[in-house]
C-alpha cells in the first residue's frame, strides 16, 4: 500500500488500512459518504422544513459540507470555499448582461489551475483529490449565474422551458449561495442540483414537474414519502459495484494495455475484448461513488420525482447515473445520456440549448476542459464527437429500414447494442489511461479502424444510404414499434 506521505486529509482511519485493500484517502472518502448518508436521515427528519427555519437548514448543510471537505482534504479544503467566494464577488460586481459568461470563465479558470497543479506537481500516490468536489461546485455556481442572467435580462418569451423553470430574479444571500455550493449530500460526487430546486428542497416545496399519485393507488400516499426503498436499492448497487471493482481490477488492470506483449503479441479480437472488460471494471468505481451520493441525496429528501402508476414513490429527479441505461443502451446517445446525468443536464443548460451552431462540438469542448488537461481526455472527447455524428447518421438513415417488423427491429437493436459496447470501450480507454502516447500506440495497432468507419459514415453516409421515405407505411411502422415495446425508442419520431 502507498505511504501517502503528502496526503493532507485526516489519518484517523489509517490503522484500518491493513484490514482492507484501501489507502487512507479511499477510506476517508467511503467513510465520509456513509457519514453523509446517515446524517442525511437526521437532516430529513429532525431538521425538516416544518420544524426549523430555512436559515438553519442552510447552515446545517453548509457546516457539515465544510467538515467533510476538511476531513477528506485537510487544508486543501480552502478551495471548496475559495472558488464560490471568487464567483460570488463576480456576481455582485458584474452587469447581469455578462455575469453568466464571467462566472463561467472565472470558475473554469480556477478549476483549470487546480487541474494543472494536480497534473504537474501533485503526489500521484493518492487518488482522492480536491478537483472532484470543485468540479461539482463549478457546475453549481455557473448554472446559478446562467439562471440569474436569464431571470434578470431575458424576456420570458425568449426563454426555453428549462430556462423559465430555473430563472432567478434576485441574487442569493451569502448563506444561500455558500450552502448551495457546499451542501454535504452532493459535495463529494454530485449530482449537480440547480439552484431553484435546492431552494424548493430547503423551504419544503414540492419539486416542479413531479407527478401526482394515482387516484386508484391501493396504498396511502404521503406528501413526504419515505425514500427508504430507493436508498436501500442504491446502497446495494454501490456495494455490488465496489465488489466488482475490487475483485476484478487485479485481473483486468488498465495499465496492461501499455505493455509490449499486449500491444504487439495479441490479436485484434483479444485487444477489443480486453478493452471492453477493463473499462467496464473501471466504470464500477464511478458507479460506486455515484450511487452512494445519490442515496445520500435521497435520504436527505432530495430527488423525489412523483409516483409510479401503482403508487410507488420515485426518487430519480436528480441522479448521477442510470447503470442499466448505460450498460444496455442500444445507441451511443442512450449510453451517453445515462452516464453522469447531472453533468449532461449542466452541459445542455449552459451550451447545447443556447447555441445555434456547432452545439455538439462546443458541448464536448466544455466537457473536456471541465474534466482537466490529461491528453487521454481529449482523445476520448474528440473521438466521442466523431462517433456521435456517425451514430446520428446511422439512426437517421438506417434505423427505419429495419422497422418493418418486430424481428428486424430486434435485429437492428441487437446489432447496435453490440456496436455501442465496442465503440464505448474503443473510445473511452484513453480517458481511463490518461496518457497520450500509449493510447496512440494502441490505436496504431488497432489501425484506427473504428475512427475510419465513423468518418466514412459522416462523410458519405448521407449520400450513399437512402433515407426511408415510404410515407404510406408510417402508421404501420408506428404500430409495429409500439408492439415492440422495450425494443423501440422511436415511437412518435417516425418522421
mmCIF file of N, CA, C and O in Angstrom, residues 376-438:
data_model
loop_
_atom_site.group_PDB
_atom_site.id
_atom_site.type_symbol
_atom_site.label_atom_id
_atom_site.label_comp_id
_atom_site.label_asym_id
_atom_site.label_seq_id
_atom_site.Cartn_x
_atom_site.Cartn_y
_atom_site.Cartn_z
ATOM 1 N N UNK A 376 -5.364 12.046 -22.558
ATOM 2 C CA UNK A 376 -6.337 10.998 -22.822
ATOM 3 C C UNK A 376 -7.759 11.505 -22.872
ATOM 4 O O UNK A 376 -8.593 10.981 -23.628
ATOM 5 N N UNK A 377 -8.065 12.533 -22.065
ATOM 6 C CA UNK A 377 -9.407 13.103 -22.101
ATOM 7 C C UNK A 377 -9.742 13.624 -23.497
ATOM 8 O O UNK A 377 -10.853 13.424 -24.006
ATOM 9 N N UNK A 378 -8.783 14.278 -24.129
ATOM 10 C CA UNK A 378 -9.056 14.919 -25.404
ATOM 11 C C UNK A 378 -9.129 13.908 -26.540
ATOM 12 O O UNK A 378 -9.894 14.096 -27.494
ATOM 13 N N UNK A 379 -8.365 12.829 -26.434
ATOM 14 C CA UNK A 379 -8.536 11.748 -27.399
ATOM 15 C C UNK A 379 -9.940 11.166 -27.321
ATOM 16 O O UNK A 379 -10.572 10.873 -28.344
ATOM 17 N N UNK A 380 -10.426 11.008 -26.095
ATOM 18 C CA UNK A 380 -11.766 10.446 -25.922
ATOM 19 C C UNK A 380 -12.839 11.407 -26.399
ATOM 20 O O UNK A 380 -13.772 11.014 -27.120
ATOM 21 N N UNK A 381 -12.736 12.680 -26.039
ATOM 22 C CA UNK A 381 -13.805 13.610 -26.397
ATOM 23 C C UNK A 381 -13.805 13.950 -27.885
ATOM 24 O O UNK A 381 -14.883 14.128 -28.475
ATOM 25 N N UNK A 382 -12.640 14.028 -28.501
ATOM 26 C CA UNK A 382 -12.616 14.221 -29.944
ATOM 27 C C UNK A 382 -13.209 13.018 -30.665
ATOM 28 O O UNK A 382 -14.001 13.152 -31.602
ATOM 29 N N UNK A 383 -12.807 11.824 -30.201
ATOM 30 C CA UNK A 383 -13.401 10.618 -30.772
ATOM 31 C C UNK A 383 -14.885 10.539 -30.495
ATOM 32 O O UNK A 383 -15.678 10.128 -31.358
ATOM 33 N N UNK A 384 -15.290 10.957 -29.277
ATOM 34 C CA UNK A 384 -16.707 10.928 -28.927
ATOM 35 C C UNK A 384 -17.545 11.809 -29.829
ATOM 36 O O UNK A 384 -18.662 11.433 -30.225
ATOM 37 N N UNK A 385 -17.030 12.989 -30.172
ATOM 38 C CA UNK A 385 -17.766 13.875 -31.087
ATOM 39 C C UNK A 385 -17.931 13.219 -32.461
ATOM 40 O O UNK A 385 -19.013 13.246 -33.056
ATOM 41 N N UNK A 386 -16.844 12.616 -32.954
ATOM 42 C CA UNK A 386 -16.913 11.951 -34.258
ATOM 43 C C UNK A 386 -17.923 10.813 -34.236
ATOM 44 O O UNK A 386 -18.767 10.690 -35.148
ATOM 45 N N UNK A 387 -17.878 9.984 -33.212
ATOM 46 C CA UNK A 387 -18.791 8.839 -33.143
ATOM 47 C C UNK A 387 -20.229 9.282 -32.910
ATOM 48 O O UNK A 387 -21.166 8.585 -33.316
ATOM 49 N N UNK A 388 -20.428 10.414 -32.247
ATOM 50 C CA UNK A 388 -21.779 10.933 -32.069
ATOM 51 C C UNK A 388 -22.387 11.320 -33.411
ATOM 52 O O UNK A 388 -23.544 11.000 -33.706
ATOM 53 N N UNK A 389 -21.606 12.003 -34.247
ATOM 54 C CA UNK A 389 -22.098 12.359 -35.581
ATOM 55 C C UNK A 389 -22.376 11.102 -36.412
ATOM 56 O O UNK A 389 -23.374 11.036 -37.140
ATOM 57 N N UNK A 390 -21.493 10.111 -36.306
ATOM 58 C CA UNK A 390 -21.697 8.873 -37.057
ATOM 59 C C UNK A 390 -22.939 8.138 -36.577
ATOM 60 O O UNK A 390 -23.718 7.598 -37.382
ATOM 61 N N UNK A 391 -23.141 8.114 -35.267
ATOM 62 C CA UNK A 391 -24.317 7.448 -34.706
ATOM 63 C C UNK A 391 -25.608 8.113 -35.187
ATOM 64 O O UNK A 391 -26.596 7.434 -35.487
ATOM 65 N N UNK A 392 -25.598 9.433 -35.265
ATOM 66 C CA UNK A 392 -26.779 10.137 -35.768
ATOM 67 C C UNK A 392 -27.069 9.758 -37.216
ATOM 68 O O UNK A 392 -28.234 9.587 -37.604
ATOM 69 N N UNK A 393 -26.027 9.635 -38.005
ATOM 70 C CA UNK A 393 -26.211 9.255 -39.410
ATOM 71 C C UNK A 393 -26.873 7.885 -39.509
ATOM 72 O O UNK A 393 -27.802 7.676 -40.303
ATOM 73 N N UNK A 394 -26.403 6.934 -38.696
ATOM 74 C CA UNK A 394 -26.977 5.589 -38.723
ATOM 75 C C UNK A 394 -28.437 5.623 -38.295
ATOM 76 O O UNK A 394 -29.307 4.997 -38.930
ATOM 77 N N UNK A 395 -28.730 6.341 -37.222
ATOM 78 C CA UNK A 395 -30.109 6.380 -36.732
ATOM 79 C C UNK A 395 -31.045 7.016 -37.762
ATOM 80 O O UNK A 395 -32.180 6.576 -37.951
ATOM 81 N N UNK A 396 -30.573 8.059 -38.435
ATOM 82 C CA UNK A 396 -31.440 8.766 -39.380
ATOM 83 C C UNK A 396 -31.588 8.043 -40.708
ATOM 84 O O UNK A 396 -32.640 8.134 -41.351
ATOM 85 N N UNK A 397 -30.551 7.312 -41.109
ATOM 86 C CA UNK A 397 -30.550 6.720 -42.445
ATOM 87 C C UNK A 397 -30.816 5.220 -42.467
ATOM 88 O O UNK A 397 -31.286 4.693 -43.476
ATOM 89 N N UNK A 398 -30.495 4.540 -41.374
ATOM 90 C CA UNK A 398 -30.545 3.077 -41.383
ATOM 91 C C UNK A 398 -31.710 2.530 -40.569
ATOM 92 O O UNK A 398 -32.367 1.565 -40.970
ATOM 93 N N UNK A 399 -31.988 3.150 -39.414
ATOM 94 C CA UNK A 399 -32.929 2.553 -38.474
ATOM 95 C C UNK A 399 -34.282 2.235 -39.086
ATOM 96 O O UNK A 399 -34.838 1.147 -38.887
ATOM 97 N N UNK A 400 -34.862 3.200 -39.827
ATOM 98 C CA UNK A 400 -36.213 2.983 -40.353
ATOM 99 C C UNK A 400 -36.297 1.840 -41.344
ATOM 100 O O UNK A 400 -37.372 1.272 -41.563
ATOM 101 N N UNK A 401 -35.177 1.470 -41.973
ATOM 102 C CA UNK A 401 -35.182 0.337 -42.886
ATOM 103 C C UNK A 401 -35.431 -0.979 -42.149
ATOM 104 O O UNK A 401 -35.821 -1.984 -42.768
ATOM 105 N N UNK A 402 -35.189 -0.995 -40.839
ATOM 106 C CA UNK A 402 -35.374 -2.216 -40.051
ATOM 107 C C UNK A 402 -36.624 -2.163 -39.182
ATOM 108 O O UNK A 402 -36.802 -2.995 -38.295
ATOM 109 N N UNK A 403 -37.479 -1.180 -39.428
ATOM 110 C CA UNK A 403 -38.653 -1.004 -38.575
ATOM 111 C C UNK A 403 -39.904 -1.665 -39.134
ATOM 112 O O UNK A 403 -40.988 -1.494 -38.588
ATOM 113 N N UNK A 404 -39.767 -2.442 -40.192
ATOM 114 C CA UNK A 404 -40.948 -3.021 -40.830
ATOM 115 C C UNK A 404 -41.546 -4.169 -40.028
ATOM 116 O O UNK A 404 -42.707 -4.513 -40.203
ATOM 117 N N UNK A 405 -40.769 -4.805 -39.166
ATOM 118 C CA UNK A 405 -41.286 -5.918 -38.372
ATOM 119 C C UNK A 405 -40.582 -5.937 -37.026
ATOM 120 O O UNK A 405 -39.512 -5.347 -36.848
ATOM 121 N N UNK A 406 -41.194 -6.640 -36.099
ATOM 122 C CA UNK A 406 -40.606 -6.766 -34.768
ATOM 123 C C UNK A 406 -39.264 -7.483 -34.837
ATOM 124 O O UNK A 406 -38.313 -7.124 -34.141
ATOM 125 N N UNK A 407 -39.161 -8.497 -35.684
ATOM 126 C CA UNK A 407 -37.929 -9.275 -35.777
ATOM 127 C C UNK A 407 -36.781 -8.429 -36.325
ATOM 128 O O UNK A 407 -35.663 -8.473 -35.812
ATOM 129 N N UNK A 408 -37.051 -7.663 -37.395
ATOM 130 C CA UNK A 408 -35.982 -6.841 -37.956
ATOM 131 C C UNK A 408 -35.576 -5.727 -37.001
ATOM 132 O O UNK A 408 -34.402 -5.367 -36.911
ATOM 133 N N UNK A 409 -36.555 -5.196 -36.244
ATOM 134 C CA UNK A 409 -36.227 -4.158 -35.262
ATOM 135 C C UNK A 409 -35.367 -4.739 -34.147
ATOM 136 O O UNK A 409 -34.423 -4.096 -33.659
ATOM 137 N N UNK A 410 -35.675 -5.962 -33.731
ATOM 138 C CA UNK A 410 -34.876 -6.622 -32.704
ATOM 139 C C UNK A 410 -33.460 -6.880 -33.207
ATOM 140 O O UNK A 410 -32.481 -6.697 -32.468
ATOM 141 N N UNK A 411 -33.346 -7.298 -34.479
ATOM 142 C CA UNK A 411 -32.016 -7.497 -35.069
ATOM 143 C C UNK A 411 -31.232 -6.193 -35.083
ATOM 144 O O UNK A 411 -30.036 -6.159 -34.747
ATOM 145 N N UNK A 412 -31.897 -5.094 -35.466
ATOM 146 C CA UNK A 412 -31.227 -3.797 -35.505
ATOM 147 C C UNK A 412 -30.761 -3.385 -34.104
ATOM 148 O O UNK A 412 -29.619 -2.956 -33.914
ATOM 149 N N UNK A 413 -31.631 -3.519 -33.116
ATOM 150 C CA UNK A 413 -31.275 -3.112 -31.753
ATOM 151 C C UNK A 413 -30.167 -3.981 -31.177
ATOM 152 O O UNK A 413 -29.299 -3.490 -30.453
ATOM 153 N N UNK A 414 -30.195 -5.275 -31.495
ATOM 154 C CA UNK A 414 -29.130 -6.159 -31.014
ATOM 155 C C UNK A 414 -27.791 -5.769 -31.644
ATOM 156 O O UNK A 414 -26.758 -5.723 -30.959
ATOM 157 N N UNK A 415 -27.818 -5.483 -32.923
ATOM 158 C CA UNK A 415 -26.589 -5.086 -33.617
ATOM 159 C C UNK A 415 -26.039 -3.771 -33.070
ATOM 160 O O UNK A 415 -24.834 -3.633 -32.829
ATOM 161 N N UNK A 416 -26.928 -2.792 -32.850
ATOM 162 C CA UNK A 416 -26.462 -1.507 -32.341
ATOM 163 C C UNK A 416 -26.026 -1.603 -30.885
ATOM 164 O O UNK A 416 -25.142 -0.867 -30.446
ATOM 165 N N UNK A 417 -26.622 -2.538 -30.123
ATOM 166 C CA UNK A 417 -26.171 -2.765 -28.744
ATOM 167 C C UNK A 417 -24.727 -3.258 -28.731
ATOM 168 O O UNK A 417 -23.882 -2.736 -27.995
ATOM 169 N N UNK A 418 -24.442 -4.243 -29.566
ATOM 170 C CA UNK A 418 -23.072 -4.777 -29.635
ATOM 171 C C UNK A 418 -22.114 -3.701 -30.131
ATOM 172 O O UNK A 418 -21.010 -3.516 -29.578
ATOM 173 N N UNK A 419 -22.518 -2.967 -31.162
ATOM 174 C CA UNK A 419 -21.657 -1.912 -31.706
ATOM 175 C C UNK A 419 -21.397 -0.824 -30.667
ATOM 176 O O UNK A 419 -20.274 -0.305 -30.560
ATOM 177 N N UNK A 420 -22.415 -0.473 -29.887
ATOM 178 C CA UNK A 420 -22.248 0.564 -28.861
ATOM 179 C C UNK A 420 -21.266 0.126 -27.788
ATOM 180 O O UNK A 420 -20.422 0.911 -27.332
ATOM 181 N N UNK A 421 -21.362 -1.150 -27.369
ATOM 182 C CA UNK A 421 -20.412 -1.652 -26.361
ATOM 183 C C UNK A 421 -18.980 -1.602 -26.900
ATOM 184 O O UNK A 421 -18.036 -1.236 -26.202
ATOM 185 N N UNK A 422 -18.820 -1.972 -28.155
ATOM 186 C CA UNK A 422 -17.498 -1.977 -28.777
ATOM 187 C C UNK A 422 -16.955 -0.555 -28.891
ATOM 188 O O UNK A 422 -15.798 -0.277 -28.542
ATOM 189 N N UNK A 423 -17.791 0.366 -29.370
ATOM 190 C CA UNK A 423 -17.355 1.749 -29.534
ATOM 191 C C UNK A 423 -17.016 2.377 -28.192
ATOM 192 O O UNK A 423 -16.018 3.108 -28.069
ATOM 193 N N UNK A 424 -17.809 2.104 -27.166
ATOM 194 C CA UNK A 424 -17.553 2.681 -25.851
ATOM 195 C C UNK A 424 -16.188 2.248 -25.314
ATOM 196 O O UNK A 424 -15.437 3.058 -24.760
ATOM 197 N N UNK A 425 -15.868 0.983 -25.445
ATOM 198 C CA UNK A 425 -14.562 0.516 -24.985
ATOM 199 C C UNK A 425 -13.442 1.129 -25.813
ATOM 200 O O UNK A 425 -12.419 1.568 -25.274
ATOM 201 N N UNK A 426 -13.652 1.188 -27.114
ATOM 202 C CA UNK A 426 -12.641 1.691 -28.052
ATOM 203 C C UNK A 426 -12.348 3.175 -27.828
ATOM 204 O O UNK A 426 -11.190 3.612 -27.881
ATOM 205 N N UNK A 427 -13.386 3.960 -27.565
ATOM 206 C CA UNK A 427 -13.193 5.404 -27.496
ATOM 207 C C UNK A 427 -12.870 5.895 -26.088
ATOM 208 O O UNK A 427 -12.311 6.983 -25.926
ATOM 209 N N UNK A 428 -13.179 5.114 -25.037
ATOM 210 C CA UNK A 428 -13.004 5.603 -23.670
ATOM 211 C C UNK A 428 -11.727 5.125 -22.993
ATOM 212 O O UNK A 428 -11.380 5.645 -21.928
ATOM 213 N N UNK A 429 -11.019 4.159 -23.566
ATOM 214 C CA UNK A 429 -9.831 3.701 -22.843
ATOM 215 C C UNK A 429 -8.776 4.793 -22.672
ATOM 216 O O UNK A 429 -8.082 4.823 -21.647
ATOM 217 N N UNK A 430 -8.613 5.763 -23.610
ATOM 218 C CA UNK A 430 -7.677 6.849 -23.324
ATOM 219 C C UNK A 430 -8.110 7.703 -22.138
ATOM 220 O O UNK A 430 -7.266 8.241 -21.406
ATOM 221 N N UNK A 431 -9.414 7.844 -21.927
ATOM 222 C CA UNK A 431 -9.936 8.600 -20.784
ATOM 223 C C UNK A 431 -9.486 7.971 -19.474
ATOM 224 O O UNK A 431 -9.186 8.668 -18.495
ATOM 225 N N UNK A 432 -9.428 6.655 -19.440
ATOM 226 C CA UNK A 432 -9.010 5.939 -18.233
ATOM 227 C C UNK A 432 -7.490 5.924 -18.121
ATOM 228 O O UNK A 432 -6.921 6.117 -17.049
ATOM 229 N N UNK A 433 -6.825 5.709 -19.241
ATOM 230 C CA UNK A 433 -5.361 5.622 -19.253
ATOM 231 C C UNK A 433 -4.712 6.983 -19.023
ATOM 232 O O UNK A 433 -3.622 7.066 -18.428
ATOM 233 N N UNK A 434 -5.331 8.048 -19.499
ATOM 234 C CA UNK A 434 -4.893 9.439 -19.347
ATOM 235 C C UNK A 434 -3.724 9.822 -20.240
ATOM 236 O O UNK A 434 -3.608 10.965 -20.667
ATOM 237 N N UNK A 435 -2.839 8.903 -20.570
ATOM 238 C CA UNK A 435 -1.608 9.219 -21.290
ATOM 239 C C UNK A 435 -1.835 9.255 -22.804
ATOM 240 O O UNK A 435 -2.657 8.510 -23.340
ATOM 241 N N UNK A 436 -1.045 10.105 -23.475
ATOM 242 C CA UNK A 436 -1.223 10.300 -24.916
ATOM 243 C C UNK A 436 -0.567 9.197 -25.738
ATOM 244 O O UNK A 436 -1.234 8.497 -26.504
ATOM 245 N N UNK A 437 0.757 9.042 -25.594
ATOM 246 C CA UNK A 437 1.456 8.124 -26.486
ATOM 247 C C UNK A 437 1.054 6.667 -26.315
ATOM 248 O O UNK A 437 0.865 5.965 -27.319
ATOM 249 N N UNK A 438 0.889 6.149 -25.099
ATOM 250 C CA UNK A 438 0.404 4.765 -25.002
ATOM 251 C C UNK A 438 -0.960 4.573 -25.658
ATOM 252 O O UNK A 438 -1.221 3.519 -26.263
#
